[in-house]
Coordinates of C-alpha atoms and ligand atoms in Angstrom, one line a residue:
M1 CA 14.8 22.0 9.0
K2 CA 11.1 22.5 8.0
N3 CA 9.6 25.8 9.1
S4 CA 6.5 25.8 11.2
K5 CA 5.3 29.3 10.4
S6 CA 3.1 29.9 7.4
F7 CA 5.0 31.2 4.4
H8 CA 3.1 34.5 4.5
S9 CA 4.3 35.2 8.1
L10 CA 7.7 33.9 7.4
A11 CA 8.1 36.1 4.3
V12 CA 7.3 39.3 6.3
H13 CA 9.5 38.5 9.2
A14 CA 12.3 36.3 7.8
G15 CA 15.8 37.4 8.7
G16 CA 14.4 40.1 11.1
N17 CA 16.3 40.9 14.2
L18 CA 15.0 44.2 15.6
S19 CA 17.2 44.3 18.6
K20 CA 20.3 44.2 16.4
H21 CA 19.5 47.4 14.6
Q22 CA 18.0 49.7 17.2
G23 CA 14.5 48.5 16.5
A24 CA 14.5 49.7 12.9
I25 CA 11.5 47.9 11.2
S26 CA 13.2 48.4 7.8
T27 CA 16.7 46.9 7.8
P28 CA 19.2 49.7 7.6
I29 CA 21.4 49.9 4.5
F30 CA 25.0 49.6 5.8
N31 CA 26.7 51.5 3.1
A32 CA 30.2 50.7 4.4
S33 CA 33.0 49.0 2.7
T34 CA 35.1 48.5 5.8
F35 CA 34.5 48.2 9.6
A36 CA 36.7 49.2 12.6
F37 CA 38.3 46.6 14.7
P38 CA 38.1 47.0 18.5
D39 CA 41.7 45.9 18.9
A40 CA 44.4 44.1 17.0
E41 CA 43.8 40.7 18.6
K42 CA 40.0 40.8 17.9
G43 CA 40.8 42.3 14.5
S44 CA 43.0 39.3 13.7
A45 CA 40.4 36.8 14.8
I46 CA 37.6 38.5 12.9
H47 CA 39.8 38.7 9.8
E48 CA 40.5 35.0 9.9
G49 CA 36.9 34.1 10.5
E50 CA 37.6 32.7 13.9
I51 CA 35.1 34.9 15.7
P52 CA 32.0 36.6 14.2
G53 CA 32.2 40.2 13.1
Y54 CA 32.5 42.4 10.1
F55 CA 35.6 43.8 8.6
Y56 CA 35.2 44.2 4.8
S57 CA 32.0 44.1 2.7
R58 CA 33.5 41.6 0.2
I59 CA 33.2 39.0 3.0
N60 CA 30.0 40.2 4.7
N61 CA 27.9 43.2 5.6
P62 CA 25.1 43.6 8.2
T63 CA 22.5 44.3 5.5
Q64 CA 23.6 41.3 3.4
E65 CA 23.6 39.1 6.6
V66 CA 19.9 39.8 7.2
L67 CA 19.1 38.9 3.6
E68 CA 21.1 35.7 3.9
S69 CA 19.3 34.7 7.1
A70 CA 16.0 35.4 5.4
M71 CA 16.7 33.3 2.4
A72 CA 18.0 30.4 4.6
E73 CA 14.7 30.5 6.5
L74 CA 12.6 30.6 3.4
E75 CA 14.4 27.7 1.8
S76 CA 14.6 25.6 5.1
G77 CA 18.3 25.7 4.8
E78 CA 21.0 26.1 7.5
A79 CA 22.8 29.1 6.0
A80 CA 23.0 31.3 2.9
I81 CA 25.4 33.5 1.0
A82 CA 24.3 36.3 -1.3
F83 CA 25.9 37.2 -4.6
S84 CA 25.9 40.0 -7.2
S85 CA 23.8 37.9 -9.7
G86 CA 22.3 34.5 -10.2
M87 CA 25.2 33.5 -12.4
A88 CA 27.7 34.5 -9.6
A89 CA 25.7 32.3 -7.3
I90 CA 25.7 29.3 -9.7
S91 CA 29.4 29.7 -10.6
G92 CA 30.3 30.3 -6.9
A93 CA 28.5 27.1 -5.8
L94 CA 29.9 25.0 -8.6
L95 CA 33.5 26.2 -8.0
T96 CA 33.1 25.4 -4.3
Y97 CA 32.0 21.9 -5.1
L98 CA 34.3 21.1 -8.1
K99 CA 37.9 20.9 -8.9
P100 CA 39.6 20.0 -12.2
G101 CA 39.0 16.3 -12.9
D102 CA 35.6 16.3 -11.2
H103 CA 32.4 15.3 -13.1
L104 CA 29.0 17.0 -13.0
V105 CA 25.6 15.8 -14.4
A106 CA 23.1 18.4 -15.5
P107 CA 19.9 18.8 -17.5
E108 CA 19.9 19.4 -21.2
S109 CA 17.2 22.0 -20.7
I110 CA 18.5 24.8 -18.5
Y111 CA 19.0 28.6 -18.6
A112 CA 21.3 29.4 -21.5
S113 CA 24.1 31.1 -19.5
T114 CA 24.2 28.1 -17.1
S115 CA 24.7 26.0 -20.2
G116 CA 27.4 28.3 -21.2
L117 CA 29.0 28.2 -17.8
L118 CA 29.0 24.3 -17.8
E119 CA 30.7 24.5 -21.2
Y120 CA 33.3 26.9 -19.7
L121 CA 33.9 24.5 -16.8
T122 CA 35.1 21.9 -19.3
S123 CA 37.8 24.3 -20.4
L124 CA 38.9 24.4 -16.7
G125 CA 39.2 20.6 -16.6
M126 CA 35.8 19.6 -15.3
E127 CA 33.7 17.0 -17.0
V128 CA 30.1 17.6 -17.8
T129 CA 27.3 15.2 -18.9
L130 CA 24.0 16.6 -20.0
V131 CA 21.0 14.4 -19.6
D132 CA 17.2 14.4 -20.1
A133 CA 16.6 15.3 -16.5
T134 CA 12.9 14.5 -16.6
N135 CA 13.9 10.8 -16.0
S136 CA 15.9 10.4 -12.8
E137 CA 17.4 7.1 -14.1
N138 CA 19.4 9.2 -16.6
Y139 CA 21.3 10.8 -13.7
K140 CA 22.0 7.3 -12.3
Q141 CA 23.3 6.1 -15.7
A142 CA 25.6 9.1 -16.0
I143 CA 27.4 8.4 -12.7
Q144 CA 31.2 8.0 -13.0
D145 CA 33.9 7.4 -10.3
N146 CA 34.6 11.2 -10.4
T147 CA 31.0 12.4 -10.2
K148 CA 30.7 15.1 -7.6
V149 CA 27.5 17.1 -8.4
F150 CA 24.1 16.5 -9.8
Y151 CA 22.8 19.8 -11.0
L152 CA 19.0 20.4 -11.3
E153 CA 16.8 23.2 -12.6
S154 CA 13.1 22.6 -11.9
P155 CA 11.0 23.9 -13.5
A156 CA 13.5 24.5 -16.3
N157 CA 14.0 27.7 -18.2
P158 CA 12.2 28.0 -20.7
T159 CA 10.7 24.5 -21.3
L160 CA 9.0 24.1 -17.8
K161 CA 10.4 20.5 -17.7
L162 CA 10.6 19.2 -14.1
C163 CA 13.1 17.0 -12.3
D164 CA 11.8 14.5 -9.8
I165 CA 13.5 16.2 -6.8
R166 CA 13.1 13.4 -4.3
G167 CA 14.1 10.7 -6.9
V168 CA 17.3 12.5 -8.1
S169 CA 18.3 13.3 -4.5
S170 CA 17.8 9.8 -3.3
I171 CA 20.1 8.5 -6.1
A172 CA 22.6 11.2 -5.3
N173 CA 22.6 10.5 -1.5
K174 CA 23.2 6.8 -2.0
A175 CA 26.1 7.5 -4.3
R176 CA 27.4 10.4 -2.0
I177 CA 27.0 12.9 -4.8
N178 CA 26.1 16.6 -4.0
T179 CA 22.8 18.0 -5.3
L180 CA 22.4 21.6 -6.3
L181 CA 19.0 22.9 -7.6
D182 CA 18.2 26.2 -9.3
N183 CA 14.9 27.1 -7.7
T184 CA 14.5 30.5 -9.5
F185 CA 11.3 29.6 -11.4
A186 CA 9.4 28.0 -8.5
T187 CA 10.6 30.3 -5.6
P188 CA 10.4 28.9 -2.0
Y189 CA 6.7 29.9 -2.0
N190 CA 6.0 27.1 -4.4
Q191 CA 8.8 24.6 -3.7
T192 CA 11.4 23.9 -1.0
P193 CA 13.8 21.4 -2.5
I194 CA 16.0 21.1 0.7
E195 CA 13.0 19.5 2.4
F196 CA 13.1 16.8 -0.4
G197 CA 16.7 15.9 0.2
V198 CA 18.6 18.4 -2.1
D199 CA 21.8 19.6 -0.5
A200 CA 21.8 23.2 -1.8
V201 CA 19.6 25.6 -3.7
V202 CA 20.5 28.6 -5.9
H203 CA 18.4 31.5 -7.0
S204 CA 18.7 34.4 -9.4
M205 CA 17.2 37.0 -6.9
T206 CA 17.0 39.2 -10.0
K207 CA 13.6 37.5 -10.6
Y208 CA 10.8 36.7 -8.2
I209 CA 12.8 37.4 -5.0
G210 CA 13.4 41.0 -6.0
G211 CA 10.2 41.0 -8.0
H212 CA 10.4 44.5 -9.5
A213 CA 13.0 44.2 -12.3
D214 CA 15.3 46.6 -10.5
I215 CA 18.2 44.5 -9.1
L216 CA 20.6 41.8 -10.1
G217 CA 21.3 39.4 -7.3
G218 CA 21.9 35.7 -6.5
V219 CA 22.0 33.5 -3.5
L220 CA 23.2 30.0 -2.5
I221 CA 21.4 28.2 0.4
G222 CA 22.9 25.1 2.0
S223 CA 24.8 23.7 4.9
K224 CA 26.9 26.1 7.0
G225 CA 30.0 24.2 5.9
L226 CA 29.2 24.7 2.2
V227 CA 28.2 28.4 2.6
E228 CA 31.2 29.4 4.7
K229 CA 33.6 27.5 2.4
C230 CA 32.1 29.4 -0.5
R231 CA 32.4 32.8 1.4
W232 CA 36.0 32.3 2.4
S233 CA 37.2 30.8 -0.8
I234 CA 35.2 31.7 -3.8
N235 CA 33.6 35.0 -2.8
K236 CA 36.6 36.3 -1.0
L237 CA 38.8 35.6 -4.0
F238 CA 36.4 36.2 -6.9
G239 CA 34.4 39.0 -5.3
G240 CA 31.0 38.6 -6.9
V241 CA 29.2 40.2 -3.9
P242 CA 26.0 42.3 -3.9
S243 CA 25.8 45.9 -2.8
P244 CA 24.1 46.7 0.5
L245 CA 21.3 48.5 -1.6
T246 CA 20.8 45.4 -3.7
C247 CA 20.4 43.4 -0.5
W248 CA 17.9 45.8 0.9
L249 CA 15.8 45.8 -2.3
A250 CA 15.9 41.9 -2.2
L251 CA 14.7 42.1 1.4
R252 CA 11.9 44.5 0.5
G253 CA 10.9 42.1 -2.3
I254 CA 10.8 39.1 0.1
K255 CA 8.2 40.8 2.3
T256 CA 5.6 40.7 -0.5
L257 CA 6.8 37.4 -2.1
A258 CA 3.9 35.3 -0.9
L259 CA 1.3 37.9 -2.0
R260 CA 2.9 38.2 -5.4
M261 CA 3.4 34.5 -5.9
E262 CA -0.3 33.9 -5.1
K263 CA -1.3 36.2 -7.9
H264 CA 1.5 35.0 -10.3
N265 CA 0.2 31.4 -9.7
S266 CA -3.5 32.1 -10.2
N267 CA -2.9 34.4 -13.3
A268 CA -0.6 31.9 -14.9
L269 CA -3.1 29.0 -14.5
A270 CA -5.9 31.1 -16.1
I271 CA -3.7 32.2 -18.9
A272 CA -2.3 28.7 -19.6
E273 CA -5.9 27.4 -19.8
F274 CA -6.8 30.3 -22.2
L275 CA -3.8 29.6 -24.4
E276 CA -4.5 25.8 -24.5
S277 CA -8.0 26.5 -25.9
H278 CA -6.7 29.0 -28.5
P279 CA -6.6 27.5 -32.1
K280 CA -3.4 29.3 -33.0
V281 CA -1.5 27.9 -30.1
K282 CA 0.0 24.5 -30.9
K283 CA 1.2 23.5 -27.4
V284 CA 1.3 25.0 -23.9
H285 CA 3.9 24.0 -21.3
Y286 CA 2.8 24.7 -17.8
P287 CA 3.1 22.3 -14.9
G288 CA -0.3 23.2 -13.6
L289 CA -2.1 21.9 -16.7
T290 CA -3.2 18.3 -16.7
S291 CA -1.8 18.1 -20.2
H292 CA 1.8 18.7 -18.8
P293 CA 3.5 15.3 -19.0
Q294 CA 4.7 15.7 -15.4
H295 CA 1.6 17.2 -13.9
E296 CA 1.3 14.4 -11.2
L297 CA 5.0 15.0 -10.2
A298 CA 4.3 18.8 -10.1
K299 CA 1.4 18.2 -7.7
K300 CA 3.8 16.1 -5.4
Q301 CA 6.6 18.6 -5.2
M302 CA 5.1 22.0 -5.9
R303 CA 2.6 23.9 -3.7
G304 CA 1.7 26.1 -6.7
F305 CA 2.8 26.0 -10.3
G306 CA 4.4 29.3 -10.7
G307 CA 4.2 32.3 -13.0
M308 CA 6.1 31.0 -16.0
I309 CA 4.5 29.6 -19.2
A310 CA 6.0 28.4 -22.5
F311 CA 3.9 28.0 -25.6
E312 CA 4.3 27.3 -29.3
V313 CA 2.9 29.2 -32.1
G314 CA 4.7 27.7 -35.1
G315 CA 8.2 28.8 -36.3
V316 CA 10.5 31.9 -35.9
R317 CA 8.2 34.1 -38.1
E318 CA 5.1 33.4 -36.1
G319 CA 6.9 33.7 -32.8
R320 CA 8.3 37.1 -33.7
Q321 CA 4.9 38.2 -35.1
L322 CA 3.3 37.5 -31.7
V323 CA 5.8 39.3 -29.5
N324 CA 5.8 42.3 -31.9
N325 CA 2.1 42.7 -31.5
V326 CA 1.6 42.7 -27.7
K327 CA 0.7 46.0 -26.0
L328 CA 0.2 45.3 -22.2
C329 CA 2.8 42.6 -22.1
T330 CA 6.4 43.9 -22.5
L331 CA 8.8 42.3 -25.0
A332 CA 11.8 41.8 -22.7
V333 CA 14.0 39.0 -21.3
S334 CA 14.3 38.3 -17.6
L335 CA 11.3 37.2 -15.6
G336 CA 9.6 37.3 -12.2
D337 CA 8.6 40.9 -12.4
V338 CA 5.3 42.3 -11.3
S339 CA 4.6 43.2 -15.0
T340 CA 4.1 40.6 -17.7
L341 CA 7.2 40.0 -19.8
I342 CA 7.2 38.0 -23.1
Q343 CA 10.1 36.8 -25.2
H344 CA 10.9 34.6 -28.1
S345 CA 13.4 32.1 -26.7
A346 CA 15.2 31.1 -30.0
S347 CA 15.8 34.8 -30.8
M348 CA 16.6 35.9 -27.3
T349 CA 17.4 34.1 -24.1
H350 CA 18.5 30.8 -25.7
A351 CA 19.9 32.2 -29.0
S352 CA 23.4 31.4 -27.7
V353 CA 22.6 27.7 -27.2
P354 CA 23.6 25.6 -30.3
K355 CA 20.6 24.7 -32.4
E356 CA 21.2 21.0 -31.9
L357 CA 21.2 21.3 -28.1
R358 CA 18.1 23.6 -28.3
T359 CA 16.3 20.9 -30.2
R360 CA 17.3 18.2 -27.7
A361 CA 16.2 20.4 -24.9
G362 CA 12.8 21.0 -26.5
I363 CA 13.3 24.7 -27.3
T364 CA 11.5 24.9 -30.6
D365 CA 11.8 27.8 -33.1
G366 CA 8.3 29.1 -32.2
L367 CA 8.6 28.8 -28.5
I368 CA 7.3 31.8 -26.6
R369 CA 8.1 32.3 -22.9
L370 CA 5.7 34.3 -20.8
S371 CA 6.5 35.6 -17.4
V372 CA 3.0 36.3 -16.1
G373 CA 2.8 39.4 -14.0
I374 CA 0.3 40.5 -11.3
E375 CA -1.9 42.6 -13.6
D376 CA -5.5 41.5 -14.0
A377 CA -5.5 38.1 -15.8
D378 CA -8.4 39.2 -18.1
D379 CA -6.3 42.1 -19.4
I380 CA -3.3 39.9 -20.1
I381 CA -5.6 37.4 -21.9
E382 CA -7.1 40.2 -24.0
D383 CA -3.7 41.4 -25.0
L384 CA -2.5 37.9 -26.0
D385 CA -5.7 37.2 -27.8
R386 CA -5.3 40.4 -29.9
A387 CA -1.6 39.7 -30.6
L388 CA -2.5 36.1 -31.6
S389 CA -5.0 37.4 -34.1
K390 CA -2.1 39.1 -35.9
V391 CA -0.2 35.8 -36.3
H392 CA -0.5 34.3 -39.8
Ligands
LCS1 N1 18.9 30.8 -13.3 C1 17.8 30.9 -14.0 C2 16.8 29.9 -14.0 C3 17.6 32.1 -14.8 O1 16.5 32.2 -15.5 C4 18.6 33.1 -14.8 C5 18.5 34.3 -15.6 C6 19.8 32.9 -14.0 C7 19.9 31.7 -13.2 C8 20.9 33.9 -13.9 O2 20.5 34.9 -13.1 P1 21.2 36.4 -13.2 O3 22.6 36.2 -13.3 O4 20.7 37.0 -14.5 O5 20.7 37.1 -12.0 N2 17.5 34.3 -16.6 C9 17.3 35.2 -17.5 C10 16.4 35.0 -18.5 O6 15.7 34.0 -18.8 N3 16.4 36.1 -19.3 O7 17.3 37.0 -18.9 C11 18.0 36.5 -17.7

């Protein structure tokens, strides 16, 4: 379901339905936990999901519904369901797809808490195989009789490794395996995986969708069947739903997503090029650089290369020296904010990943992850240059 509108127009109007909310240009925040039924018969039908309507905000809420429509439109999906965090979205999606005894294939290089979740799923009786996801063949080789899901994260946190989205989806489709992709790093501005054959997409809306480091939120986009199964089984029972205010802030973020991503993309490319030319930087990982081993693939599946960069400055000591000496950049985890955030992956986001898996994933001890903001690129470069001069 490819959208014909340009992304800039789509982002401003996605999910909008003025007639539904008395013409309010800004979606009202429906701060209501429960909704009155017109009569017992309709109440029963709404409660059972047989007819549309609201009854309790753990199932749905009018503000949340606008956000869900918006995210479905942006990702070219049929439907969406919002969650209280990215992890709630990923766990909700996986628990909708999997039952004990089922098998999942996932990349070695992914966000650390997703790694932790996959490990936890094994304690619930699911099987997990981690592969080098840069080669689609590895997914194929890992298929077992009980394989139900191929999980993808592209670009990956923090290594910026890519999966060949079309390649992995085509293997999965032939083997009748579901594909689920974490599109947090790229955002739908840069990449729409459902158009390449992926079944469903998840986001941490905490990042670029919100865009201002002021919410936690997640979303799953996919078929109506998947989304409604997730709503009425996992979300109804586990309850990881977002507040109406969170939904409103995510909707506000979406309106400027295209503008912000344009600047994140151009700033990150300029900064990646600067870092690549710096003598103290050993290696830069950015899909937009010709030196990225999957640059050709990036050009095929991404419209822009995103705001995330990883680079290597030596070991733990050098990595910490660098992040301790920045001034404009902020030493913090998370990403996708309007301000530039820098962190040392082995000490912070990926410290919980066992060293052996970190090494296999390509997370070296001196790896720095930069979430490039929308400040002036020259100011960010000046700050990094000064901090690099303090690295010995
Ligand atoms: N997926 C990716 C790719 C992420 O980077 C994160 C969070 C999540 C999912 C989970 O989303 P959340 O539950 O936090 O909304 N990434 C973080 C990071 O790299 N630093 O802090 C959080």
